[in-house]
PDB file of C-alpha atoms and ligand atoms in Angstrom:
ATOM      1  CA  UNK A   1     115.245 144.906 118.763  1.00  0.00           C
ATOM      2  CA  UNK A   2     116.853 145.985 115.475  1.00  0.00           C
ATOM      3  CA  UNK A   3     115.920 143.899 112.491  1.00  0.00           C
ATOM      4  CA  UNK A   4     118.686 142.122 110.511  1.00  0.00           C
ATOM      5  CA  UNK A   5     119.703 144.048 107.409  1.00  0.00           C
ATOM      6  CA  UNK A   6     118.957 141.942 104.343  1.00  0.00           C
ATOM      7  CA  UNK A   7     119.717 142.392 100.631  1.00  0.00           C
ATOM      8  CA  UNK A   8     117.581 140.704  97.950  1.00  0.00           C
ATOM      9  CA  UNK A   9     119.726 140.671  94.806  1.00  0.00           C
ATOM     10  CA  UNK A  10     116.905 140.339  92.204  1.00  0.00           C
ATOM     11  CA  UNK A  11     113.182 141.096  92.072  1.00  0.00           C
ATOM     12  CA  UNK A  12     111.087 138.380  93.728  1.00  0.00           C
ATOM     13  CA  UNK A  13     107.337 137.697  93.601  1.00  0.00           C
ATOM     14  CA  UNK A  14     105.672 140.680  95.283  1.00  0.00           C
ATOM     15  CA  UNK A  15     103.841 138.523  97.867  1.00  0.00           C
ATOM     16  CA  UNK A  16     107.187 137.305  99.208  1.00  0.00           C
ATOM     17  CA  UNK A  17     108.868 140.704  99.090  1.00  0.00           C
ATOM     18  CA  UNK A  18     106.009 142.108 101.227  1.00  0.00           C
ATOM     19  CA  UNK A  19     106.418 139.419 103.893  1.00  0.00           C
ATOM     20  CA  UNK A  20     110.187 139.901 103.857  1.00  0.00           C
ATOM     21  CA  UNK A  21     109.732 143.653 104.376  1.00  0.00           C
ATOM     22  CA  UNK A  22     107.713 142.969 107.525  1.00  0.00           C
ATOM     23  CA  UNK A  23     110.360 140.674 108.984  1.00  0.00           C
ATOM     24  CA  UNK A  24     113.629 142.393 108.033  1.00  0.00           C
ATOM     25  CA  UNK A  25     115.297 145.705 107.274  1.00  0.00           C
ATOM     26  CA  UNK A  26     115.120 144.907 103.591  1.00  0.00           C
ATOM     27  CA  UNK A  27     116.804 146.362 100.530  1.00  0.00           C
ATOM     28  CA  UNK A  28     115.338 145.339  97.178  1.00  0.00           C
ATOM     29  CA  UNK A  29     116.984 145.571  93.787  1.00  0.00           C
ATOM     30  CA  UNK A  30     114.345 147.724  92.082  1.00  0.00           C
ATOM     31  CA  UNK A  31     116.142 147.691  88.713  1.00  0.00           C
ATOM     32  CA  UNK A  32     116.449 143.865  88.737  1.00  0.00           C
ATOM     33  CA  UNK A  33     119.879 144.226  87.146  1.00  0.00           C
ATOM     34  CA  UNK A  34     122.305 141.439  88.167  1.00  0.00           C
ATOM     35  CA  UNK A  35     124.876 142.706  90.677  1.00  0.00           C
ATOM     36  CA  UNK A  36     128.561 142.762  89.757  1.00  0.00           C
ATOM     37  CA  UNK A  37     131.163 140.923  91.814  1.00  0.00           C
ATOM     38  CA  UNK A  38     132.362 144.274  93.183  1.00  0.00           C
ATOM     39  CA  UNK A  39     128.811 145.172  94.284  1.00  0.00           C
ATOM     40  CA  UNK A  40     128.388 141.795  95.948  1.00  0.00           C
ATOM     41  CA  UNK A  41     131.723 142.155  97.765  1.00  0.00           C
ATOM     42  CA  UNK A  42     130.669 145.597  98.965  1.00  0.00           C
ATOM     43  CA  UNK A  43     127.296 144.191 100.107  1.00  0.00           C
ATOM     44  CA  UNK A  44     129.088 141.615 102.273  1.00  0.00           C
ATOM     45  CA  UNK A  45     130.388 144.457 104.424  1.00  0.00           C
ATOM     46  CA  UNK A  46     126.956 146.097 104.801  1.00  0.00           C
ATOM     47  CA  UNK A  47     124.302 143.364 105.170  1.00  0.00           C
ATOM     48  CA  UNK A  48     123.670 140.642 107.754  1.00  0.00           C
ATOM     49  CA  UNK A  49     122.151 138.449 105.038  1.00  0.00           C
ATOM     50  CA  UNK A  50     122.369 138.395 101.263  1.00  0.00           C
ATOM     51  CA  UNK A  51     119.766 136.486  99.250  1.00  0.00           C
ATOM     52  CA  UNK A  52     121.460 135.607  95.957  1.00  0.00           C
ATOM     53  CA  UNK A  53     120.243 133.642  92.946  1.00  0.00           C
ATOM     54  CA  UNK A  54     121.875 131.704  90.128  1.00  0.00           C
ATOM     55  CA  UNK A  55     122.764 134.994  88.369  1.00  0.00           C
ATOM     56  CA  UNK A  56     125.045 136.068  91.247  1.00  0.00           C
ATOM     57  CA  UNK A  57     128.569 134.695  91.080  1.00  0.00           C
ATOM     58  CA  UNK A  58     130.162 134.311  94.502  1.00  0.00           C
ATOM     59  CA  UNK A  59     133.610 132.769  93.895  1.00  0.00           C
ATOM     60  CA  UNK A  60     136.368 132.490  96.516  1.00  0.00           C
ATOM     61  CA  UNK A  61     137.762 135.906  95.518  1.00  0.00           C
ATOM     62  CA  UNK A  62     134.621 137.581  96.903  1.00  0.00           C
ATOM     63  CA  UNK A  63     135.393 136.213 100.348  1.00  0.00           C
ATOM     64  CA  UNK A  64     139.200 136.555 100.188  1.00  0.00           C
ATOM     65  CA  UNK A  65     140.765 138.683 102.896  1.00  0.00           C
ATOM     66  CA  UNK A  66     137.443 140.048 104.122  1.00  0.00           C
ATOM     67  CA  UNK A  67     135.851 140.009 107.540  1.00  0.00           C
ATOM     68  CA  UNK A  68     132.291 140.379 106.303  1.00  0.00           C
ATOM     69  CA  UNK A  69     129.229 141.559 108.176  1.00  0.00           C
ATOM     70  CA  UNK A  70     127.193 138.965 106.267  1.00  0.00           C
ATOM     71  CA  UNK A  71     126.422 135.842 108.299  1.00  0.00           C
ATOM     72  CA  UNK A  72     124.202 133.984 105.852  1.00  0.00           C
ATOM     73  CA  UNK A  73     123.781 133.609 102.090  1.00  0.00           C
ATOM     74  CA  UNK A  74     120.206 132.375 101.768  1.00  0.00           C
ATOM     75  CA  UNK A  75     120.108 131.320  98.121  1.00  0.00           C
ATOM     76  CA  UNK A  76     116.875 131.581  96.141  1.00  0.00           C
ATOM     77  CA  UNK A  77     117.090 128.313  94.193  1.00  0.00           C
ATOM     78  CA  UNK A  78     118.087 124.717  94.755  1.00  0.00           C
ATOM     79  CA  UNK A  79     121.395 124.838  92.814  1.00  0.00           C
ATOM     80  CA  UNK A  80     124.203 126.651  94.606  1.00  0.00           C
ATOM     81  CA  UNK A  81     127.262 125.912  92.452  1.00  0.00           C
ATOM     82  CA  UNK A  82     127.563 129.691  91.845  1.00  0.00           C
ATOM     83  CA  UNK A  83     128.581 130.074  95.506  1.00  0.00           C
ATOM     84  CA  UNK A  84     131.982 128.873  96.717  1.00  0.00           C
ATOM     85  CA  UNK A  85     130.604 127.217  99.828  1.00  0.00           C
ATOM     86  CA  UNK A  86     134.054 126.272 101.174  1.00  0.00           C
ATOM     87  CA  UNK A  87     135.169 129.895 101.017  1.00  0.00           C
ATOM     88  CA  UNK A  88     131.905 131.019 102.637  1.00  0.00           C
ATOM     89  CA  UNK A  89     132.363 128.460 105.402  1.00  0.00           C
ATOM     90  CA  UNK A  90     135.903 129.585 106.086  1.00  0.00           C
ATOM     91  CA  UNK A  91     134.517 133.109 106.699  1.00  0.00           C
ATOM     92  CA  UNK A  92     131.877 131.684 109.031  1.00  0.00           C
ATOM     93  CA  UNK A  93     129.046 132.383 106.572  1.00  0.00           C
ATOM     94  CA  UNK A  94     126.155 129.903 106.427  1.00  0.00           C
ATOM     95  CA  UNK A  95     124.619 128.964 103.058  1.00  0.00           C
ATOM     96  CA  UNK A  96     121.066 127.689 102.500  1.00  0.00           C
ATOM     97  CA  UNK A  97     119.071 126.748  99.381  1.00  0.00           C
ATOM     98  CA  UNK A  98     115.429 125.993  98.463  1.00  0.00           C
ATOM     99  CA  UNK A  99     115.007 122.285  97.647  1.00  0.00           C
ATOM    100  CA  UNK A 100     111.703 120.324  97.278  1.00  0.00           C
ATOM    101  CA  UNK A 101     109.442 123.220  96.282  1.00  0.00           C
ATOM    102  CA  UNK A 102     110.643 123.369  92.678  1.00  0.00           C
ATOM    103  CA  UNK A 103     110.996 119.653  91.906  1.00  0.00           C
ATOM    104  CA  UNK A 104     107.618 119.208  90.216  1.00  0.00           C
ATOM    105  CA  UNK A 105     107.787 122.304  88.004  1.00  0.00           C
ATOM    106  CA  UNK A 106     111.373 121.573  86.966  1.00  0.00           C
ATOM    107  CA  UNK A 107     110.410 118.020  86.022  1.00  0.00           C
ATOM    108  CA  UNK A 108     107.441 119.459  84.095  1.00  0.00           C
ATOM    109  CA  UNK A 109     109.852 121.583  82.034  1.00  0.00           C
ATOM    110  CA  UNK A 110     112.133 118.576  81.429  1.00  0.00           C
ATOM    111  CA  UNK A 111     109.104 116.622  80.185  1.00  0.00           C
ATOM    112  CA  UNK A 112     108.026 119.623  78.084  1.00  0.00           C
ATOM    113  CA  UNK A 113     111.453 119.707  76.390  1.00  0.00           C
ATOM    114  CA  UNK A 114     111.430 115.934  75.898  1.00  0.00           C
ATOM    115  CA  UNK A 115     108.040 116.002  74.212  1.00  0.00           C
ATOM    116  CA  UNK A 116     108.797 119.124  72.174  1.00  0.00           C
ATOM    117  CA  UNK A 117     112.030 117.782  70.721  1.00  0.00           C
ATOM    118  CA  UNK A 118     110.721 114.257  70.118  1.00  0.00           C
ATOM    119  CA  UNK A 119     107.598 115.553  68.377  1.00  0.00           C
ATOM    120  CA  UNK A 120     109.382 118.436  66.617  1.00  0.00           C
ATOM    121  CA  UNK A 121     107.013 120.992  68.156  1.00  0.00           C
ATOM    122  CA  UNK A 122     109.366 124.002  67.805  1.00  0.00           C
ATOM    123  CA  UNK A 123     110.120 123.183  64.176  1.00  0.00           C
ATOM    124  CA  UNK A 124     106.393 122.890  63.483  1.00  0.00           C
ATOM    125  CA  UNK A 125     105.555 126.172  65.195  1.00  0.00           C
ATOM    126  CA  UNK A 126     108.339 128.006  63.364  1.00  0.00           C
ATOM    127  CA  UNK A 127     107.095 126.637  60.034  1.00  0.00           C
ATOM    128  CA  UNK A 128     103.549 127.702  60.765  1.00  0.00           C
ATOM    129  CA  UNK A 129     104.356 131.212  62.035  1.00  0.00           C
ATOM    130  CA  UNK A 130     106.622 131.815  59.053  1.00  0.00           C
ATOM    131  CA  UNK A 131     103.830 130.871  56.646  1.00  0.00           C
ATOM    132  CA  UNK A 132     105.710 127.847  55.306  1.00  0.00           C
ATOM    133  CA  UNK A 133     103.068 125.184  56.163  1.00  0.00           C
ATOM    134  CA  UNK A 134     101.613 123.650  53.021  1.00  0.00           C
ATOM    135  CA  UNK A 135      99.101 121.386  54.799  1.00  0.00           C
ATOM    136  CA  UNK A 136      98.809 117.859  56.185  1.00  0.00           C
ATOM    137  CA  UNK A 137     100.752 115.065  54.498  1.00  0.00           C
ATOM    138  CA  UNK A 138     101.791 111.590  55.663  1.00  0.00           C
ATOM    139  CA  UNK A 139     105.503 112.371  55.657  1.00  0.00           C
ATOM    140  CA  UNK A 140     105.424 115.788  57.297  1.00  0.00           C
ATOM    141  CA  UNK A 141     107.644 116.515  60.364  1.00  0.00           C
ATOM    142  CA  UNK A 142     107.867 112.908  61.459  1.00  0.00           C
ATOM    143  CA  UNK A 143     109.007 112.662  65.057  1.00  0.00           C
ATOM    144  CA  UNK A 144     109.849 109.952  67.564  1.00  0.00           C
ATOM    145  CA  UNK A 145     107.339 108.088  69.745  1.00  0.00           C
ATOM    146  CA  UNK A 146     107.773 108.822  73.447  1.00  0.00           C
ATOM    147  CA  UNK A 147     105.346 106.331  75.012  1.00  0.00           C
ATOM    148  CA  UNK A 148     107.068 103.087  75.945  1.00  0.00           C
ATOM    149  CA  UNK A 149     110.586 104.362  75.157  1.00  0.00           C
ATOM    150  CA  UNK A 150     113.541 104.070  77.545  1.00  0.00           C
ATOM    151  CA  UNK A 151     114.503 107.119  79.587  1.00  0.00           C
ATOM    152  CA  UNK A 152     117.882 107.372  81.300  1.00  0.00           C
ATOM    153  CA  UNK A 153     117.987 109.712  84.285  1.00  0.00           C
ATOM    154  CA  UNK A 154     121.380 110.958  85.461  1.00  0.00           C
ATOM    155  CA  UNK A 155     121.063 112.155  89.050  1.00  0.00           C
ATOM    156  CA  UNK A 156     118.172 110.595  90.937  1.00  0.00           C
ATOM    157  CA  UNK A 157     117.423 113.160  93.625  1.00  0.00           C
ATOM    158  CA  UNK A 158     114.070 114.861  94.074  1.00  0.00           C
ATOM    159  CA  UNK A 159     113.864 116.321  90.554  1.00  0.00           C
ATOM    160  CA  UNK A 160     115.107 113.133  88.888  1.00  0.00           C
ATOM    161  CA  UNK A 161     112.432 111.174  90.745  1.00  0.00           C
ATOM    162  CA  UNK A 162     109.732 113.683  89.779  1.00  0.00           C
ATOM    163  CA  UNK A 163     110.826 113.175  86.157  1.00  0.00           C
ATOM    164  CA  UNK A 164     110.602 109.379  86.566  1.00  0.00           C
ATOM    165  CA  UNK A 165     107.110 109.786  88.005  1.00  0.00           C
ATOM    166  CA  UNK A 166     105.927 111.667  84.930  1.00  0.00           C
ATOM    167  CA  UNK A 167     107.728 109.476  82.397  1.00  0.00           C
ATOM    168  CA  UNK A 168     106.826 106.127  83.924  1.00  0.00           C
ATOM    169  CA  UNK A 169     103.235 106.720  84.972  1.00  0.00           C
ATOM    170  CA  UNK A 170     102.325 109.242  82.270  1.00  0.00           C
ATOM    171  CA  UNK A 171     104.085 107.726  79.276  1.00  0.00           C
ATOM    172  CA  UNK A 172     104.814 104.120  80.263  1.00  0.00           C
ATOM    173  CA  UNK A 173     108.545 104.725  79.852  1.00  0.00           C
ATOM    174  CA  UNK A 174     111.155 102.256  81.076  1.00  0.00           C
ATOM    175  CA  UNK A 175     113.426 104.041  83.546  1.00  0.00           C
ATOM    176  CA  UNK A 176     117.186 103.566  83.911  1.00  0.00           C
ATOM    177  CA  UNK A 177     119.022 105.519  86.580  1.00  0.00           C
ATOM    178  CA  UNK A 178     122.606 106.572  87.195  1.00  0.00           C
ATOM    179  CA  UNK A 179     123.329 108.212  90.531  1.00  0.00           C
ATOM    180  CA  UNK A 180     126.540 108.819  92.471  1.00  0.00           C
ATOM    181  CA  UNK A 181     125.223 106.839  95.481  1.00  0.00           C
ATOM    182  CA  UNK A 182     123.021 103.729  95.592  1.00  0.00           C
ATOM    183  CA  UNK A 183     119.319 104.573  95.344  1.00  0.00           C
ATOM    184  CA  UNK A 184     117.206 102.738  97.963  1.00  0.00           C
ATOM    185  CA  UNK A 185     115.470  99.698  96.484  1.00  0.00           C
ATOM    186  CA  UNK A 186     112.018 100.978  97.492  1.00  0.00           C
ATOM    187  CA  UNK A 187     112.585 104.244  95.594  1.00  0.00           C
ATOM    188  CA  UNK A 188     113.626 102.377  92.428  1.00  0.00           C
ATOM    189  CA  UNK A 189     110.687 100.001  92.846  1.00  0.00           C
ATOM    190  CA  UNK A 190     108.247 102.933  92.875  1.00  0.00           C
ATOM    191  CA  UNK A 191     109.070 103.582  89.193  1.00  0.00           C
ATOM    192  CA  UNK A 192     110.090 100.035  88.276  1.00  0.00           C
ATOM    193  CA  UNK A 193     113.512 101.622  87.649  1.00  0.00           C
ATOM    194  CA  UNK A 194     116.918  99.986  87.347  1.00  0.00           C
ATOM    195  CA  UNK A 195     120.087 101.641  88.589  1.00  0.00           C
ATOM    196  CA  UNK A 196     123.228 101.145  86.484  1.00  0.00           C
ATOM    197  CA  UNK A 197     126.756 101.722  87.836  1.00  0.00           C
ATOM    198  CA  UNK A 198     128.084 104.329  85.395  1.00  0.00           C
ATOM    199  CA  UNK A 199     127.020 106.952  82.853  1.00  0.00           C
ATOM    200  CA  UNK A 200     128.761 104.775  80.230  1.00  0.00           C
ATOM    201  CA  UNK A 201     126.466 101.872  81.125  1.00  0.00           C
ATOM    202  CA  UNK A 202     123.374 104.040  80.839  1.00  0.00           C
ATOM    203  CA  UNK A 203     123.858 106.016  77.615  1.00  0.00           C
ATOM    204  CA  UNK A 204     123.814 103.215  74.984  1.00  0.00           C
ATOM    205  CA  UNK A 205     120.598 101.799  76.477  1.00  0.00           C
ATOM    206  CA  UNK A 206     118.429 104.905  76.239  1.00  0.00           C
ATOM    207  CA  UNK A 207     116.164 106.637  73.742  1.00  0.00           C
ATOM    208  CA  UNK A 208     116.105 109.727  75.957  1.00  0.00           C
ATOM    209  CA  UNK A 209     118.617 110.930  78.556  1.00  0.00           C
ATOM    210  CA  UNK A 210     117.626 113.580  81.098  1.00  0.00           C
ATOM    211  CA  UNK A 211     120.173 115.318  83.330  1.00  0.00           C
ATOM    212  CA  UNK A 212     119.223 116.014  86.958  1.00  0.00           C
ATOM    213  CA  UNK A 213     122.611 116.098  88.690  1.00  0.00           C
ATOM    214  CA  UNK A 214     124.140 119.159  90.391  1.00  0.00           C
ATOM    215  CA  UNK A 215     126.336 121.579  88.445  1.00  0.00           C
ATOM    216  CA  UNK A 216     129.718 122.870  89.538  1.00  0.00           C
ATOM    217  CA  UNK A 217     133.241 121.616  88.983  1.00  0.00           C
ATOM    218  CA  UNK A 218     132.555 117.926  89.615  1.00  0.00           C
ATOM    219  CA  UNK A 219     130.017 117.579  86.836  1.00  0.00           C
ATOM    220  CA  UNK A 220     131.479 120.119  84.398  1.00  0.00           C
ATOM    221  CA  UNK A 221     131.188 118.654  80.868  1.00  0.00           C
ATOM    222  CA  UNK A 222     129.874 115.360  82.210  1.00  0.00           C
ATOM    223  CA  UNK A 223     128.287 115.098  78.772  1.00  0.00           C
ATOM    224  CA  UNK A 224     131.348 115.523  76.547  1.00  0.00           C
ATOM    225  CA  UNK A 225     131.939 114.335  72.981  1.00  0.00           C
ATOM    226  CA  UNK A 226     133.011 110.846  74.111  1.00  0.00           C
ATOM    227  CA  UNK A 227     129.817 110.349  76.075  1.00  0.00           C
ATOM    228  CA  UNK A 228     127.610 111.937  73.408  1.00  0.00           C
ATOM    229  CA  UNK A 229     129.077 109.330  71.050  1.00  0.00           C
ATOM    230  CA  UNK A 230     127.838 106.612  73.390  1.00  0.00           C
ATOM    231  CA  UNK A 231     124.229 107.722  72.948  1.00  0.00           C
ATOM    232  CA  UNK A 232     122.075 105.832  70.502  1.00  0.00           C
ATOM    233  CA  UNK A 233     121.767 107.360  67.039  1.00  0.00           C
ATOM    234  CA  UNK A 234     118.416 109.130  67.161  1.00  0.00           C
ATOM    235  CA  UNK A 235     118.447 109.485  70.974  1.00  0.00           C
ATOM    236  CA  UNK A 236     117.651 112.804  72.678  1.00  0.00           C
ATOM    237  CA  UNK A 237     119.456 114.683  75.460  1.00  0.00           C
ATOM    238  CA  UNK A 238     117.509 116.888  77.900  1.00  0.00           C
ATOM    239  CA  UNK A 239     119.213 119.319  80.283  1.00  0.00           C
ATOM    240  CA  UNK A 240     117.334 121.182  83.000  1.00  0.00           C
ATOM    241  CA  UNK A 241     120.185 120.838  85.529  1.00  0.00           C
ATOM    242  CA  UNK A 242     123.013 123.301  84.913  1.00  0.00           C
ATOM    243  CA  UNK A 243     124.572 124.496  81.653  1.00  0.00           C
ATOM    244  CA  UNK A 244     128.104 123.455  82.555  1.00  0.00           C
ATOM    245  CA  UNK A 245     127.069 119.788  82.739  1.00  0.00           C
ATOM    246  CA  UNK A 246     127.016 119.689  78.904  1.00  0.00           C
ATOM    247  CA  UNK A 247     129.954 120.604  76.648  1.00  0.00           C
ATOM    248  CA  UNK A 248     127.975 122.889  74.332  1.00  0.00           C
ATOM    249  CA  UNK A 249     130.453 122.721  71.468  1.00  0.00           C
ATOM    250  CA  UNK A 250     130.442 118.907  71.567  1.00  0.00           C
ATOM    251  CA  UNK A 251     126.648 118.949  71.641  1.00  0.00           C
ATOM    252  CA  UNK A 252     126.458 121.341  68.686  1.00  0.00           C
ATOM    253  CA  UNK A 253     128.706 118.949  66.717  1.00  0.00           C
ATOM    254  CA  UNK A 254     126.560 115.930  67.643  1.00  0.00           C
ATOM    255  CA  UNK A 255     123.426 117.808  66.540  1.00  0.00           C
ATOM    256  CA  UNK A 256     125.019 119.063  63.341  1.00  0.00           C
ATOM    257  CA  UNK A 257     126.372 115.657  62.294  1.00  0.00           C
ATOM    258  CA  UNK A 258     123.179 113.925  63.474  1.00  0.00           C
ATOM    259  CA  UNK A 259     124.966 111.452  65.736  1.00  0.00           C
ATOM    260  CA  UNK A 260     122.082 112.010  68.162  1.00  0.00           C
ATOM    261  CA  UNK A 261     118.476 112.781  67.296  1.00  0.00           C
ATOM    262  CA  UNK A 262     118.176 116.095  69.122  1.00  0.00           C
ATOM    263  CA  UNK A 263     118.308 117.892  72.427  1.00  0.00           C
ATOM    264  CA  UNK A 264     116.271 120.097  74.714  1.00  0.00           C
ATOM    265  CA  UNK A 265     118.045 122.663  76.875  1.00  0.00           C
ATOM    266  CA  UNK A 266     116.702 124.933  79.605  1.00  0.00           C
ATOM    267  CA  UNK A 267     120.147 125.890  80.950  1.00  0.00           C
ATOM    268  CA  UNK A 268     123.377 127.104  79.332  1.00  0.00           C
ATOM    269  CA  UNK A 269     127.048 127.430  80.168  1.00  0.00           C
ATOM    270  CA  UNK A 270     127.203 131.227  79.896  1.00  0.00           C
ATOM    271  CA  UNK A 271     123.629 132.409  80.461  1.00  0.00           C
ATOM    272  CA  UNK A 272     122.105 134.455  78.959  1.00  0.00           C
ATOM    273  CA  UNK A 273     124.539 133.981  76.048  1.00  0.00           C
ATOM    274  CA  UNK A 274     123.770 131.117  73.674  1.00  0.00           C
ATOM    275  CA  UNK A 275     126.420 130.067  71.133  1.00  0.00           C
ATOM    276  CA  UNK A 276     125.428 130.644  67.494  1.00  0.00           C
ATOM    277  CA  UNK A 277     126.208 127.017  66.711  1.00  0.00           C
ATOM    278  CA  UNK A 278     123.368 126.015  69.050  1.00  0.00           C
ATOM    279  CA  UNK A 279     120.956 128.689  67.812  1.00  0.00           C
ATOM    280  CA  UNK A 280     121.395 127.310  64.296  1.00  0.00           C
ATOM    281  CA  UNK A 281     120.454 123.728  65.198  1.00  0.00           C
ATOM    282  CA  UNK A 282     116.924 122.813  64.115  1.00  0.00           C
ATOM    283  CA  UNK A 283     116.865 119.595  66.144  1.00  0.00           C
ATOM    284  CA  UNK A 284     117.337 121.548  69.375  1.00  0.00           C
ATOM    285  CA  UNK A 285     114.645 123.047  71.605  1.00  0.00           C
ATOM    286  CA  UNK A 286     115.814 126.001  73.698  1.00  0.00           C
ATOM    287  CA  UNK A 287     114.119 127.528  76.730  1.00  0.00           C
ATOM    288  CA  UNK A 288     115.385 130.482  78.828  1.00  0.00           C
ATOM    289  CA  UNK A 289     115.951 128.741  82.214  1.00  0.00           C
ATOM    290  CA  UNK A 290     112.255 128.320  82.984  1.00  0.00           C
ATOM    291  CA  UNK A 291     112.457 125.201  85.192  1.00  0.00           C
ATOM    292  CA  UNK A 292     110.998 126.747  88.334  1.00  0.00           C
ATOM    293  CA  UNK A 293     109.163 129.581  86.604  1.00  0.00           C
ATOM    294  CA  UNK A 294     105.593 129.233  87.853  1.00  0.00           C
ATOM    295  CA  UNK A 295     103.945 131.689  90.238  1.00  0.00           C
ATOM    296  CA  UNK A 296     103.309 128.933  92.762  1.00  0.00           C
ATOM    297  CA  UNK A 297     106.895 127.688  92.754  1.00  0.00           C
ATOM    298  CA  UNK A 298     108.633 131.060  92.683  1.00  0.00           C
ATOM    299  CA  UNK A 299     106.533 132.138  95.682  1.00  0.00           C
ATOM    300  CA  UNK A 300     107.236 128.866  97.485  1.00  0.00           C
ATOM    301  CA  UNK A 301     110.971 129.353  96.870  1.00  0.00           C
ATOM    302  CA  UNK A 302     110.785 132.816  98.409  1.00  0.00           C
ATOM    303  CA  UNK A 303     108.829 131.642 101.441  1.00  0.00           C
ATOM    304  CA  UNK A 304     111.373 128.855 101.900  1.00  0.00           C
ATOM    305  CA  UNK A 305     114.145 131.485 102.016  1.00  0.00           C
ATOM    306  CA  UNK A 306     112.085 133.433 104.547  1.00  0.00           C
ATOM    307  CA  UNK A 307     111.778 130.305 106.704  1.00  0.00           C
ATOM    308  CA  UNK A 308     115.519 129.676 106.526  1.00  0.00           C
ATOM    309  CA  UNK A 309     116.293 133.278 107.497  1.00  0.00           C
ATOM    310  CA  UNK A 310     113.757 133.366 110.313  1.00  0.00           C
ATOM    311  CA  UNK A 311     115.244 130.211 111.802  1.00  0.00           C
ATOM    312  CA  UNK A 312     118.808 131.441 111.368  1.00  0.00           C
ATOM    313  CA  UNK A 313     118.237 134.808 113.034  1.00  0.00           C
ATOM    314  CA  UNK A 314     116.025 133.158 115.670  1.00  0.00           C
ATOM    315  CA  UNK A 315     118.988 131.011 116.723  1.00  0.00           C
ATOM    316  CA  UNK A 316     117.593 127.795 115.215  1.00  0.00           C
ATOM    317  CA  UNK A 317     119.246 125.584 112.554  1.00  0.00           C
ATOM    318  CA  UNK A 318     117.794 126.485 109.118  1.00  0.00           C
ATOM    319  CA  UNK A 319     116.329 123.343 107.549  1.00  0.00           C
ATOM    320  CA  UNK A 320     118.084 123.877 104.187  1.00  0.00           C
ATOM    321  CA  UNK A 321     121.614 124.621 105.360  1.00  0.00           C
ATOM    322  CA  UNK A 322     124.123 123.317 102.795  1.00  0.00           C
ATOM    323  CA  UNK A 323     127.270 124.893 104.312  1.00  0.00           C
TER     324      UNK A 323
HETATM  325  C1  DGY B 401     117.490 126.517  90.805  1.00  0.00           C
HETATM  326  O1  DGY B 401     116.669 126.499  91.706  1.00  0.00           O
HETATM  327  O2  DGY B 401     118.631 126.090  90.953  1.00  0.00           O
HETATM  328  C2  DGY B 401     117.042 127.090  89.508  1.00  0.00           C
HETATM  329  O3  DGY B 401     117.815 126.655  88.456  1.00  0.00           O
HETATM  330  C3  DGY B 401     117.070 128.584  89.570  1.00  0.00           C
HETATM  331  O4  DGY B 401     118.260 128.971  90.120  1.00  0.00           O
END
């Protein structure tokens, strides 16, 4: 039997690539350069499956007027707002993602950002590396206490809950939650959390706000200047979700004028480009989209894609089908 022809759009952990090579007629992207829209459109006519990531844009125009060979887009990553799933569906293309396996590491990065910005870790390291440290003194780089503070979590899916786990049990934080649907009482009870109806109800109550909602059109600029104004003076915003969830210009203004205490970002609106007005903000910690970047998680993500593909081509429903 001929093996399905599969395109992996970026380099993956070698252990996963090897297993994929055994199972499929596989093409790898040896250069690891992101594919252009034209290359992706061309690939749709030549491969049974394409395995994209967040760096591959698959808008409706990619699917328009085509009768593709591709039958499945098995995304490497939990977020799939870069794929127009409606357009894929209308061409009969299935879409899957990789939930669960990256929740813990993404929450670890959110907690890392929260601690770094509250305790001014990046500022301190910059000072030290640049030879500007003059020694210990009682008033040096005074930060904000994390233990016992109130954390607002917007989006209480798997990653939001993993964040609550760390914040509540590790740091004794009080947890407030905003989620588009009601969170089961037993889930809230696990973290002694309270769900509030709207983002507007949550923001003024929190010392820290961490975003864990999906990206895409619905949540674009969910954190805009009006909502940033609702945050407590001195409060911190953490984003490990998707860049478009935060209006970066509004955030830069809030940081510049000190209407909030600071922010920690792992994701950006136009990755890998970062606006200068953000790069210049001292009360901002920036990471290059590292949420899931551990060997264990990146391998688990790949094996989850493999499982989805194996089921799909074996005539079974892939467990992570999202369209
Ligand atoms: C995800 O899984 O969505 C990560 O952000 C990488 O794409």
